[in-house]
Amino acid sequence: MMLDWTLEEQECRRRLVQFWRRHENNNIFCTFKSVAAADRVPNSIVVSCIYWEERQDFFITSVDCIHLLESLIAVRFTVEEKNRIRRNLEGFRPLTVSKCKADSIDFFKLIMSFPNPKPRNIEKDVKVFPWRILPLALKKIIGKYTASYSSTSSITLDT
């Protein structure tokens, strides 16, 4: 996802990445590819791969990471479950992007400026992870995950 960006993606410093999931027995398989904003199907699983120019690297927000996890395992997490997942993701050493930090204010403004699908919920500090750790993070969280009706609710995905 970090190679061969279109001119439009380079200019806006964001690539939309669409995922598809397949569930067989106790395994979840996913595939993904870049998708143009105009070609994005409503209610599909899409996250943002964002280029941070000053760091010369690509990132995913914690909001998008949790959204992707929910979509892949077809549940909606409660606030408590999301907090537990965030704590588990801390091992991947996220960076905090803030409007109050000189070294990240421009990246913060970029993230806040993106239209739907938005890689954030509200305008506040956001944690970001290098895109390259996404497979490891997904495996870690899904591997630790055990559904309980008190912490999740089922969702239906169009596949």
Coordinates of N, CA and C in Angstrom, one line a residue:
M1 N 0.8 -1.2 0.0 CA 0.0 0.0 0.0 C 0.9 1.3 0.0
M2 N 2.1 1.1 0.2 CA 3.0 2.3 0.3 C 3.7 2.6 -1.0
L3 N 3.4 1.8 -2.0 CA 4.0 2.0 -3.3 C 3.0 2.4 -4.4
D4 N 3.6 3.1 -5.4 CA 2.8 3.4 -6.6 C 1.5 4.2 -6.4
W5 N 1.6 5.2 -5.6 CA 0.5 6.1 -5.4 C 0.2 6.9 -6.6
T6 N -1.1 7.2 -6.8 CA -1.5 8.0 -7.9 C -1.2 9.5 -7.6
L7 N -1.2 10.3 -8.6 CA -0.9 11.7 -8.4 C -1.9 12.3 -7.4
E8 N -3.2 12.0 -7.5 CA -4.2 12.5 -6.5 C -3.9 12.0 -5.1
E9 N -3.5 10.8 -4.9 CA -3.2 10.3 -3.6 C -1.9 11.0 -3.0
Q10 N -1.0 11.2 -3.9 CA 0.2 12.0 -3.4 C -0.1 13.4 -3.0
E11 N -0.9 14.0 -3.8 CA -1.3 15.4 -3.5 C -2.1 15.5 -2.2
C12 N -3.0 14.6 -1.9 CA -3.8 14.7 -0.6 C -3.1 13.9 0.5
R13 N -2.0 13.2 0.2 CA -1.3 12.4 1.2 C -2.1 11.3 1.9
R14 N -3.0 10.8 1.1 CA -3.9 9.7 1.7 C -4.3 8.8 0.6
R15 N -4.2 7.5 0.9 CA -4.7 6.4 0.1 C -5.8 5.7 0.8
L16 N -6.9 5.5 0.2 CA -8.0 4.7 0.7 C -7.8 3.3 0.4
V17 N -7.9 2.4 1.4 CA -7.6 1.0 1.3 C -8.9 0.3 1.7
Q18 N -9.4 -0.5 0.7 CA -10.6 -1.3 1.0 C -10.2 -2.7 1.3
F19 N -10.9 -3.3 2.3 CA -10.7 -4.6 2.8 C -12.0 -5.5 2.5
W20 N -11.7 -6.7 2.3 CA -12.8 -7.7 2.2 C -12.5 -8.8 3.2
R21 N -13.5 -9.4 3.8 CA -13.3 -10.4 4.8 C -14.0 -11.7 4.4
R22 N -13.4 -12.8 4.8 CA -14.0 -14.1 4.6 C -13.8 -14.9 5.9
H23 N -14.9 -15.5 6.4 CA -14.8 -16.2 7.6 C -15.0 -17.7 7.4
E24 N -14.0 -18.5 7.7 CA -14.2 -20.0 7.5 C -13.7 -20.6 8.8
N25 N -14.7 -21.4 9.4 CA -14.4 -22.1 10.7 C -14.0 -21.0 11.7
N26 N -12.8 -21.2 12.3 CA -12.4 -20.2 13.2 C -11.3 -19.2 12.7
N27 N -11.3 -19.1 11.3 CA -10.3 -18.3 10.7 C -11.0 -17.1 9.9
I28 N -10.3 -16.0 10.0 CA -10.8 -14.8 9.2 C -9.7 -14.5 8.2
F29 N -10.1 -14.5 7.0 CA -9.2 -14.1 5.9 C -9.6 -12.8 5.3
C30 N -8.6 -12.0 5.0 CA -8.9 -10.7 4.4 C -8.0 -10.4 3.3
T31 N -8.6 -9.7 2.3 CA -7.8 -9.1 1.2 C -8.0 -7.6 1.2
F32 N -7.2 -6.9 0.5 CA -7.3 -5.5 0.4 C -6.7 -5.0 -0.9
K33 N -7.1 -3.7 -1.2 CA -6.5 -3.0 -2.4 C -6.9 -1.6 -2.2
S34 N -6.1 -0.8 -2.9 CA -6.4 0.7 -2.9 C -7.7 0.9 -3.7
V35 N -8.4 2.0 -3.3 CA -9.6 2.3 -4.0 C -9.7 3.8 -4.1
A36 N -10.1 4.3 -5.3 CA -10.3 5.7 -5.4 C -11.6 6.1 -4.7
A37 N -11.6 7.4 -4.2 CA -12.7 7.9 -3.4 C -14.0 7.7 -4.2
A38 N -14.0 8.0 -5.5 CA -15.2 8.0 -6.3 C -15.7 6.5 -6.5
D39 N -14.8 5.6 -6.3 CA -15.2 4.2 -6.6 C -15.5 3.4 -5.3
R40 N -15.4 4.1 -4.2 CA -15.7 3.5 -2.9 C -17.2 3.1 -2.7
V41 N -17.4 1.9 -2.4 CA -18.8 1.4 -2.2 C -19.3 1.8 -0.8
P42 N -20.5 2.4 -0.6 CA -21.0 2.8 0.7 C -21.0 1.5 1.6
N43 N -20.7 1.7 2.9 CA -20.7 0.7 3.9 C -19.6 -0.4 3.7
S44 N -18.7 -0.2 2.8 CA -17.6 -1.1 2.6 C -16.5 -0.9 3.7
I45 N -15.6 -1.8 3.9 CA -14.6 -1.6 4.9 C -13.4 -0.8 4.3
V46 N -13.3 0.4 4.7 CA -12.2 1.3 4.1 C -11.5 2.0 5.2
V47 N -10.2 2.0 5.1 CA -9.4 2.8 6.1 C -8.4 3.7 5.3
S48 N -7.7 4.6 6.0 CA -6.8 5.5 5.3 C -5.3 5.1 5.6
C49 N -4.6 5.1 4.6 CA -3.1 5.0 4.7 C -2.6 6.4 4.4
I50 N -2.0 7.0 5.4 CA -1.7 8.5 5.4 C -0.2 8.7 5.4
Y51 N 0.2 9.5 4.5 CA 1.7 9.8 4.3 C 2.0 11.0 5.2
W52 N 3.0 10.8 6.1 CA 3.5 11.9 7.0 C 4.8 12.4 6.4
E53 N 4.7 13.5 5.7 CA 5.8 14.0 4.9 C 7.1 14.2 5.7
E54 N 6.9 14.8 6.9 CA 8.1 15.2 7.7 C 8.8 13.9 8.2
R55 N 8.1 12.8 8.3 CA 8.7 11.6 8.8 C 9.0 10.6 7.7
Q56 N 8.5 10.9 6.5 CA 8.8 10.1 5.3 C 8.3 8.7 5.5
D57 N 7.1 8.6 6.1 CA 6.5 7.3 6.4 C 5.0 7.3 6.3
F58 N 4.4 6.1 6.3 CA 2.9 6.0 6.1 C 2.3 5.5 7.4
F59 N 1.1 6.0 7.8 CA 0.5 5.7 9.1 C -1.0 5.4 8.9
I60 N -1.5 4.7 10.0 CA -2.9 4.5 10.1 C -3.3 5.0 11.5
T61 N -4.4 5.6 11.7 CA -4.8 6.1 13.0 C -5.4 5.0 13.8
S62 N -5.4 5.2 15.1 CA -5.9 4.1 16.0 C -7.4 4.0 15.8
V63 N -8.1 5.1 15.4 CA -9.5 5.0 15.1 C -9.8 4.1 13.9
D64 N -9.0 4.3 12.8 CA -9.2 3.4 11.7 C -8.8 1.9 12.0
C65 N -7.8 1.8 12.8 CA -7.3 0.4 13.2 C -8.5 -0.3 14.0
I66 N -9.1 0.4 14.9 CA -10.2 -0.2 15.7 C -11.4 -0.5 14.8
H67 N -11.7 0.5 13.9 CA -12.8 0.3 12.9 C -12.5 -1.0 12.1
L68 N -11.3 -1.1 11.6 CA -10.9 -2.3 10.8 C -11.1 -3.6 11.6
L69 N -10.7 -3.6 12.8 CA -10.8 -4.8 13.7 C -12.3 -5.1 13.9
E70 N -13.1 -4.1 14.2 CA -14.6 -4.4 14.3 C -15.1 -5.0 13.0
S71 N -14.7 -4.4 11.9 CA -15.3 -4.9 10.6 C -14.8 -6.3 10.3
L72 N -13.6 -6.6 10.6 CA -13.0 -7.9 10.3 C -13.7 -9.0 11.1
I73 N -13.9 -8.7 12.4 CA -14.5 -9.8 13.2 C -16.0 -9.6 13.4
A74 N -16.6 -8.6 12.7 CA -18.0 -8.4 12.6 C -18.7 -8.2 14.0
V75 N -18.1 -7.3 14.8 CA -18.7 -6.9 16.0 C -18.5 -5.4 16.2
R76 N -19.3 -4.8 17.1 CA -19.1 -3.4 17.5 C -18.6 -3.5 18.9
F77 N -17.5 -2.9 19.2 CA -16.9 -2.9 20.5 C -17.5 -1.9 21.4
T78 N -17.6 -2.2 22.7 CA -18.1 -1.2 23.7 C -16.9 -0.2 23.9
V79 N -17.1 0.8 24.6 CA -16.0 1.8 25.0 C -14.9 1.0 25.8
E80 N -15.4 0.2 26.7 CA -14.4 -0.6 27.6 C -13.5 -1.5 26.7
E81 N -14.1 -2.2 25.7 CA -13.4 -3.1 24.8 C -12.4 -2.3 24.0
K82 N -12.9 -1.1 23.5 CA -12.0 -0.3 22.7 C -10.8 0.2 23.5
N83 N -11.0 0.5 24.8 CA -9.9 0.9 25.6 C -8.9 -0.2 25.9
R84 N -9.5 -1.4 26.0 CA -8.6 -2.6 26.2 C -7.7 -2.8 25.0
I85 N -8.3 -2.7 23.8 CA -7.6 -2.8 22.5 C -6.5 -1.8 22.4
R86 N -6.9 -0.5 22.8 CA -5.9 0.6 22.7 C -4.7 0.2 23.6
R87 N -5.0 -0.3 24.8 CA -3.9 -0.7 25.7 C -3.0 -1.8 25.1
N88 N -3.6 -2.7 24.4 CA -2.9 -3.8 23.8 C -2.1 -3.3 22.6
L89 N -2.6 -2.3 21.9 CA -1.9 -1.7 20.8 C -0.7 -0.8 21.2
E90 N -0.6 -0.4 22.5 CA 0.5 0.4 23.0 C 1.8 -0.2 22.7
G91 N 1.9 -1.6 22.7 CA 3.1 -2.3 22.5 C 3.7 -2.0 21.1
F92 N 2.9 -1.4 20.2 CA 3.4 -1.1 18.9 C 3.9 0.4 18.8
R93 N 4.0 1.0 20.0 CA 4.6 2.3 20.2 C 4.0 3.4 19.2
P94 N 2.7 3.7 19.4 CA 2.1 4.7 18.5 C 2.7 6.1 18.8
L95 N 2.5 6.9 17.9 CA 2.9 8.3 18.0 C 1.6 9.1 18.3
T96 N 1.7 10.1 19.2 CA 0.5 10.9 19.5 C 0.6 12.2 18.6
V97 N -0.4 12.4 17.8 CA -0.5 13.5 16.9 C -1.4 14.5 17.6
S98 N -0.9 15.8 17.7 CA -1.6 16.8 18.5 C -1.5 18.2 17.9
K99 N -2.5 19.0 18.1 CA -2.4 20.3 17.6 C -1.6 21.2 18.5
C100 N -1.2 20.6 19.7 CA -0.4 21.3 20.7 C 1.1 21.0 20.6
K101 N 1.4 20.1 19.7 CA 2.8 19.7 19.5 C 3.4 20.2 18.2
A102 N 4.5 21.0 18.3 CA 5.0 21.6 17.1 C 5.4 20.6 16.0
D103 N 5.9 19.4 16.5 CA 6.4 18.4 15.5 C 5.3 17.6 14.8
S104 N 4.0 17.8 15.3 CA 2.9 17.1 14.7 C 1.7 17.9 14.3
I105 N 1.8 19.2 14.5 CA 0.6 20.0 14.2 C 0.1 20.0 12.8
D106 N 1.1 19.9 11.8 CA 0.7 19.9 10.4 C 0.0 18.6 10.1
F107 N 0.6 17.5 10.6 CA 0.0 16.2 10.4 C -1.4 16.1 11.0
F108 N -1.5 16.7 12.2 CA -2.8 16.7 12.9 C -3.8 17.4 12.0
K109 N -3.5 18.6 11.5 CA -4.4 19.3 10.6 C -4.8 18.6 9.4
L110 N -3.8 17.8 8.8 CA -4.1 17.0 7.6 C -5.1 15.9 8.0
I111 N -4.9 15.2 9.1 CA -5.8 14.2 9.5 C -7.2 14.7 9.7
M112 N -7.3 15.9 10.3 CA -8.6 16.5 10.6 C -9.3 17.0 9.4
S113 N -8.5 17.3 8.3 CA -9.1 17.8 7.1 C -9.7 16.8 6.2
F114 N -9.4 15.5 6.4 CA -9.9 14.5 5.4 C -11.4 14.4 5.5
P115 N -12.0 14.3 4.3 CA -13.5 14.0 4.2 C -13.8 12.5 4.5
N116 N -15.0 12.1 4.4 CA -15.4 10.7 4.6 C -14.7 9.8 3.6
P117 N -14.3 8.6 4.0 CA -14.3 8.1 5.4 C -13.3 8.8 6.2
K118 N -13.7 9.3 7.4 CA -12.8 10.1 8.2 C -11.9 9.1 9.1
P119 N -10.6 9.3 9.1 CA -9.8 8.4 9.9 C -9.7 8.8 11.4
R120 N -10.7 9.6 11.8 CA -10.8 10.0 13.2 C -12.3 10.3 13.6
N121 N -12.6 10.3 14.9 CA -13.9 10.6 15.3 C -14.2 12.0 15.6
I122 N -13.4 12.6 16.5 CA -13.6 14.0 16.8 C -12.2 14.7 16.8
E123 N -12.3 16.0 16.9 CA -11.1 16.8 16.7 C -10.3 16.9 18.1
K124 N -9.5 15.8 18.3 CA -8.7 15.8 19.5 C -7.4 15.0 19.1
D125 N -6.5 14.9 20.1 CA -5.3 14.2 19.8 C -5.6 12.8 19.3
V126 N -4.8 12.3 18.4 CA -5.0 10.9 17.8 C -3.7 10.2 17.8
K127 N -3.8 8.9 18.1 CA -2.6 8.0 18.0 C -2.5 7.5 16.6
V128 N -1.3 7.4 16.1 CA -1.0 6.8 14.8 C 0.0 5.7 14.9
F129 N -0.1 4.7 14.0 CA 0.8 3.6 13.9 C 1.4 3.6 12.6
P130 N 2.7 3.2 12.5 CA 3.2 3.0 11.1 C 2.4 1.9 10.4
W131 N 2.1 2.2 9.1 CA 1.3 1.3 8.3 C 1.9 -0.1 8.3
R132 N 3.2 -0.2 8.3 CA 3.9 -1.5 8.1 C 3.6 -2.5 9.3
I133 N 3.1 -1.9 10.5 CA 2.8 -2.8 11.6 C 1.4 -3.3 11.6
L134 N 0.6 -2.9 10.7 CA -0.8 -3.2 10.7 C -1.1 -4.7 10.7
P135 N -0.4 -5.5 9.9 CA -0.7 -7.0 9.9 C -0.4 -7.6 11.3
L136 N 0.7 -7.1 11.9 CA 1.1 -7.6 13.3 C 0.0 -7.2 14.3
A137 N -0.4 -6.0 14.2 CA -1.4 -5.5 15.2 C -2.7 -6.2 15.0
L138 N -3.1 -6.4 13.8 CA -4.4 -7.2 13.6 C -4.3 -8.6 14.2
K139 N -3.2 -9.3 13.9 CA -3.0 -10.6 14.4 C -3.0 -10.7 15.9
K140 N -2.3 -9.7 16.5 CA -2.2 -9.7 18.0 C -3.6 -9.5 18.6
I141 N -4.3 -8.5 18.1 CA -5.6 -8.2 18.7 C -6.6 -9.3 18.5
I142 N -6.7 -9.8 17.2 CA -7.7 -10.8 16.9 C -7.3 -12.1 17.6
G143 N -6.0 -12.4 17.8 CA -5.5 -13.6 18.5 C -5.9 -13.6 19.9
K144 N -6.0 -12.4 20.5 CA -6.3 -12.2 22.0 C -7.8 -12.1 22.2
Y145 N -8.5 -11.9 21.1 CA -9.9 -11.5 21.2 C -10.8 -12.8 21.5
T146 N -11.7 -12.6 22.5 CA -12.7 -13.6 22.7 C -14.0 -12.8 22.9
A147 N -15.0 -13.1 22.1 CA -16.2 -12.4 22.1 C -17.0 -12.7 23.4
S148 N -17.6 -11.6 23.9 CA -18.5 -11.8 25.0 C -19.7 -10.9 24.8
Y149 N -20.9 -11.3 25.1 CA -22.0 -10.4 24.8 C -22.0 -9.2 25.6
S150 N -21.3 -9.1 26.7 CA -21.2 -7.9 27.5 C -20.3 -6.8 26.9
S151 N -19.4 -7.2 26.0 CA -18.4 -6.3 25.5 C -18.6 -6.0 24.0
T152 N -19.5 -6.7 23.3 CA -19.6 -6.5 21.9 C -21.1 -6.7 21.5
S153 N -21.3 -6.3 20.3 CA -22.6 -6.6 19.7 C -22.4 -7.0 18.2
S154 N -23.1 -7.9 17.7 CA -23.0 -8.4 16.4 C -23.3 -7.3 15.3
I155 N -22.7 -7.4 14.2 CA -23.1 -6.5 13.1 C -23.1 -7.4 11.8
T156 N -23.8 -6.9 10.8 CA -23.9 -7.6 9.6 C -23.1 -6.8 8.5
L157 N -22.3 -7.5 7.8 CA -21.5 -6.8 6.8 C -21.9 -7.3 5.4
D158 N -21.9 -6.4 4.5 CA -22.2 -6.7 3.1 C -20.9 -7.2 2.5
T159 N -20.8 -8.4 2.1 CA -19.5 -8.9 1.5 C -19.6 -9.2 0.1

